[in-house]
């Protein structure tokens, strides 16, 4: 099943004023966010990716064009470095399409511009490339396939540090409650889509604001509510928290680390 990754936004550059790389290229451990997202999908057998590029496209292209398997895989060096035998591989089986979808395009427009690449797929996947989770993707897909919905999204709980306020007409606050105490859910950024989604994305339109909103009104938008690990990277603080988790060995999103079935790959 193909995976469309939206990775053309400005990202953290708009938040700290100095970082030039697009947000999916912000590092967590020894690899960028987009790599962690792709490894998640590949772990479940979905290893054909369509990258919707925009701002900072050259950073993403150069990263994969100069990809070093030895950075995250064990290997044996022989003949004074003239021969390297990889003991495992990250991306050897991946197919990656690099598509310029515009610098300022909305998410829906980016999806429209790669429609021809998923035209033969009744069901395909999509992701913002900057959110990590250990959600059971196969179950999410199976539930969607068993439904008549046109689109599905992962629904996650908001950050428990947020507080919601109940305000009366005079502007006085009547009550303050932690977001985690309320039945609130947010768009988790993991989508399963059918071709019918394109019928609801106008030129220049948005995937959620236009398509998902219209589908929800028609009862054609499904959710998969997940209360396990889900971590966005909308702020530098959130990215730093991921780095801390990684450095402490707390990496629930790296579901492939529990897979002991990887076979050695041929010498390169």
Short mmCIF file of N, CA, C and O in Angstrom, two decimals, residues 192-238:
data_model
loop_
_atom_site.label_atom_id
_atom_site.label_comp_id
_atom_site.label_asym_id
_atom_site.label_seq_id
_atom_site.Cartn_x
_atom_site.Cartn_y
_atom_site.Cartn_z
N UNK A 192 -5.98 6.96 6.53
CA UNK A 192 -6.23 5.89 5.56
C UNK A 192 -7.33 6.42 4.64
O UNK A 192 -8.38 6.88 5.12
N UNK A 193 -7.08 6.40 3.33
CA UNK A 193 -7.96 7.10 2.39
C UNK A 193 -8.37 6.23 1.22
O UNK A 193 -7.62 5.35 0.78
N UNK A 194 -9.58 6.49 0.72
CA UNK A 194 -10.05 5.91 -0.52
C UNK A 194 -10.06 7.00 -1.60
O UNK A 194 -9.99 8.20 -1.31
N UNK A 195 -10.17 6.56 -2.84
CA UNK A 195 -10.11 7.50 -3.97
C UNK A 195 -11.17 8.59 -3.88
O UNK A 195 -10.98 9.70 -4.37
N UNK A 196 -12.29 8.30 -3.25
CA UNK A 196 -13.36 9.27 -3.14
C UNK A 196 -12.98 10.54 -2.41
O UNK A 196 -13.67 11.56 -2.53
N UNK A 197 -11.86 10.52 -1.68
CA UNK A 197 -11.45 11.72 -0.96
C UNK A 197 -11.15 12.86 -1.93
O UNK A 197 -11.35 14.04 -1.61
N UNK A 198 -10.71 12.52 -3.15
CA UNK A 198 -10.36 13.56 -4.12
C UNK A 198 -11.59 14.34 -4.59
O UNK A 198 -11.46 15.47 -5.07
N UNK A 199 -12.77 13.75 -4.44
CA UNK A 199 -14.00 14.44 -4.84
C UNK A 199 -14.31 15.62 -3.93
O UNK A 199 -15.16 16.45 -4.25
N UNK A 200 -13.62 15.69 -2.80
CA UNK A 200 -13.92 16.72 -1.80
C UNK A 200 -12.76 17.68 -1.56
O UNK A 200 -12.77 18.44 -0.59
N UNK A 201 -11.76 17.61 -2.42
CA UNK A 201 -10.62 18.53 -2.29
C UNK A 201 -10.63 19.49 -3.48
O UNK A 201 -10.27 19.10 -4.59
N UNK A 202 -11.02 20.73 -3.28
CA UNK A 202 -10.99 21.70 -4.39
C UNK A 202 -9.56 22.10 -4.71
O UNK A 202 -8.64 21.85 -3.92
N UNK A 203 -9.37 22.72 -5.83
CA UNK A 203 -8.04 23.20 -6.20
C UNK A 203 -7.54 24.15 -5.11
O UNK A 203 -8.22 25.10 -4.73
N UNK A 204 -6.34 23.88 -4.61
CA UNK A 204 -5.79 24.70 -3.54
C UNK A 204 -6.35 24.38 -2.18
O UNK A 204 -6.06 25.09 -1.21
N UNK A 205 -7.16 23.34 -2.08
CA UNK A 205 -7.86 23.03 -0.84
C UNK A 205 -7.04 22.26 0.18
O UNK A 205 -5.90 21.91 -0.04
N UNK A 206 -7.70 22.00 1.32
CA UNK A 206 -7.04 21.36 2.45
C UNK A 206 -7.64 19.97 2.67
O UNK A 206 -8.84 19.75 2.44
N UNK A 207 -6.81 19.04 3.13
CA UNK A 207 -7.29 17.68 3.36
C UNK A 207 -8.28 17.63 4.52
O UNK A 207 -9.34 17.01 4.41
N UNK A 208 -7.96 18.29 5.64
CA UNK A 208 -8.84 18.25 6.80
C UNK A 208 -9.93 19.30 6.71
O UNK A 208 -11.13 19.01 6.85
N UNK A 209 -9.53 20.56 6.47
CA UNK A 209 -10.50 21.65 6.45
C UNK A 209 -11.57 21.50 5.39
O UNK A 209 -12.73 21.89 5.59
N UNK A 210 -11.22 20.93 4.24
CA UNK A 210 -12.19 20.74 3.17
C UNK A 210 -12.71 19.30 3.11
O UNK A 210 -13.88 19.04 3.37
N UNK A 211 -11.83 18.36 2.79
CA UNK A 211 -12.27 16.99 2.54
C UNK A 211 -12.82 16.31 3.80
O UNK A 211 -13.94 15.81 3.80
N UNK A 212 -12.04 16.29 4.86
CA UNK A 212 -12.49 15.57 6.05
C UNK A 212 -13.72 16.22 6.68
O UNK A 212 -14.61 15.52 7.19
N UNK A 213 -13.78 17.54 6.63
CA UNK A 213 -14.96 18.23 7.17
C UNK A 213 -16.21 17.86 6.39
O UNK A 213 -17.26 17.56 6.97
N UNK A 214 -16.09 17.85 5.06
CA UNK A 214 -17.24 17.48 4.22
C UNK A 214 -17.63 16.02 4.44
O UNK A 214 -18.81 15.68 4.51
N UNK A 215 -16.64 15.14 4.55
CA UNK A 215 -16.92 13.71 4.75
C UNK A 215 -17.56 13.47 6.11
O UNK A 215 -18.44 12.61 6.24
N UNK A 216 -17.14 14.21 7.13
CA UNK A 216 -17.73 14.06 8.46
C UNK A 216 -19.21 14.42 8.43
O UNK A 216 -20.05 13.75 9.06
N UNK A 217 -19.55 15.46 7.68
CA UNK A 217 -20.96 15.87 7.57
C UNK A 217 -21.80 14.81 6.89
O UNK A 217 -23.01 14.72 7.13
N UNK A 218 -21.17 13.97 6.05
CA UNK A 218 -21.87 12.91 5.33
C UNK A 218 -21.77 11.56 6.03
O UNK A 218 -22.25 10.55 5.52
N UNK A 219 -21.14 11.54 7.18
CA UNK A 219 -20.97 10.30 7.91
C UNK A 219 -19.98 9.35 7.26
O UNK A 219 -20.04 8.13 7.47
N UNK A 220 -19.03 9.89 6.48
CA UNK A 220 -18.08 9.07 5.75
C UNK A 220 -16.65 9.21 6.27
O UNK A 220 -15.70 8.79 5.60
N UNK A 221 -16.49 9.77 7.47
CA UNK A 221 -15.17 9.92 8.06
C UNK A 221 -15.10 9.05 9.31
O UNK A 221 -15.91 9.20 10.24
N UNK A 222 -14.15 8.13 9.33
CA UNK A 222 -13.99 7.19 10.43
C UNK A 222 -12.81 7.61 11.30
O UNK A 222 -11.85 8.22 10.80
N UNK A 223 -12.87 7.28 12.57
CA UNK A 223 -11.75 7.55 13.47
C UNK A 223 -11.24 6.26 14.06
O UNK A 223 -11.97 5.26 14.16
N UNK A 224 -9.97 6.28 14.42
CA UNK A 224 -9.40 5.21 15.22
C UNK A 224 -8.84 5.87 16.46
O UNK A 224 -7.80 6.52 16.42
N UNK A 225 -9.57 5.74 17.57
CA UNK A 225 -9.16 6.41 18.80
C UNK A 225 -8.06 5.61 19.49
O UNK A 225 -8.21 4.43 19.74
N UNK A 226 -6.97 6.32 19.77
CA UNK A 226 -5.80 5.65 20.34
C UNK A 226 -5.30 6.43 21.55
O UNK A 226 -5.06 7.64 21.45
N UNK A 227 -5.13 5.74 22.66
CA UNK A 227 -4.68 6.39 23.90
C UNK A 227 -3.25 6.02 24.27
O UNK A 227 -2.77 6.39 25.34
N UNK A 228 -2.57 5.27 23.39
CA UNK A 228 -1.19 4.90 23.64
C UNK A 228 -0.23 6.01 23.25
O UNK A 228 -0.61 7.19 23.17
N UNK A 229 1.00 5.65 22.95
CA UNK A 229 2.01 6.65 22.64
C UNK A 229 1.69 7.37 21.34
O UNK A 229 1.50 6.74 20.30
N UNK A 230 1.65 8.67 21.41
CA UNK A 230 1.45 9.55 20.25
C UNK A 230 2.13 10.86 20.58
O UNK A 230 1.87 11.47 21.62
N UNK A 231 3.04 11.29 19.72
CA UNK A 231 3.85 12.47 20.06
C UNK A 231 4.04 13.36 18.83
O UNK A 231 4.72 12.99 17.89
N UNK A 232 3.46 14.56 18.85
CA UNK A 232 3.68 15.53 17.75
C UNK A 232 4.99 16.27 17.94
O UNK A 232 5.65 16.15 18.98
N UNK A 233 5.37 17.05 16.95
CA UNK A 233 6.58 17.87 17.05
C UNK A 233 6.28 19.28 16.54
O UNK A 233 6.99 19.83 15.71
N UNK A 234 5.21 19.86 17.05
CA UNK A 234 4.82 21.20 16.60
C UNK A 234 5.64 22.30 17.25
O UNK A 234 5.61 23.44 16.82
N UNK A 235 6.37 21.96 18.30
CA UNK A 235 7.20 22.96 18.98
C UNK A 235 8.60 22.39 19.21
O UNK A 235 8.81 21.17 19.18
N UNK A 236 9.54 23.26 19.46
CA UNK A 236 10.89 22.83 19.77
C UNK A 236 10.90 22.02 21.06
O UNK A 236 11.65 21.04 21.19
N UNK A 237 10.06 22.39 22.01
CA UNK A 237 9.96 21.65 23.27
C UNK A 237 9.56 20.20 23.01
O UNK A 237 10.12 19.29 23.61
N UNK A 238 8.59 19.99 22.13
CA UNK A 238 8.15 18.64 21.82
C UNK A 238 9.25 17.84 21.13
O UNK A 238 9.44 16.65 21.41
#
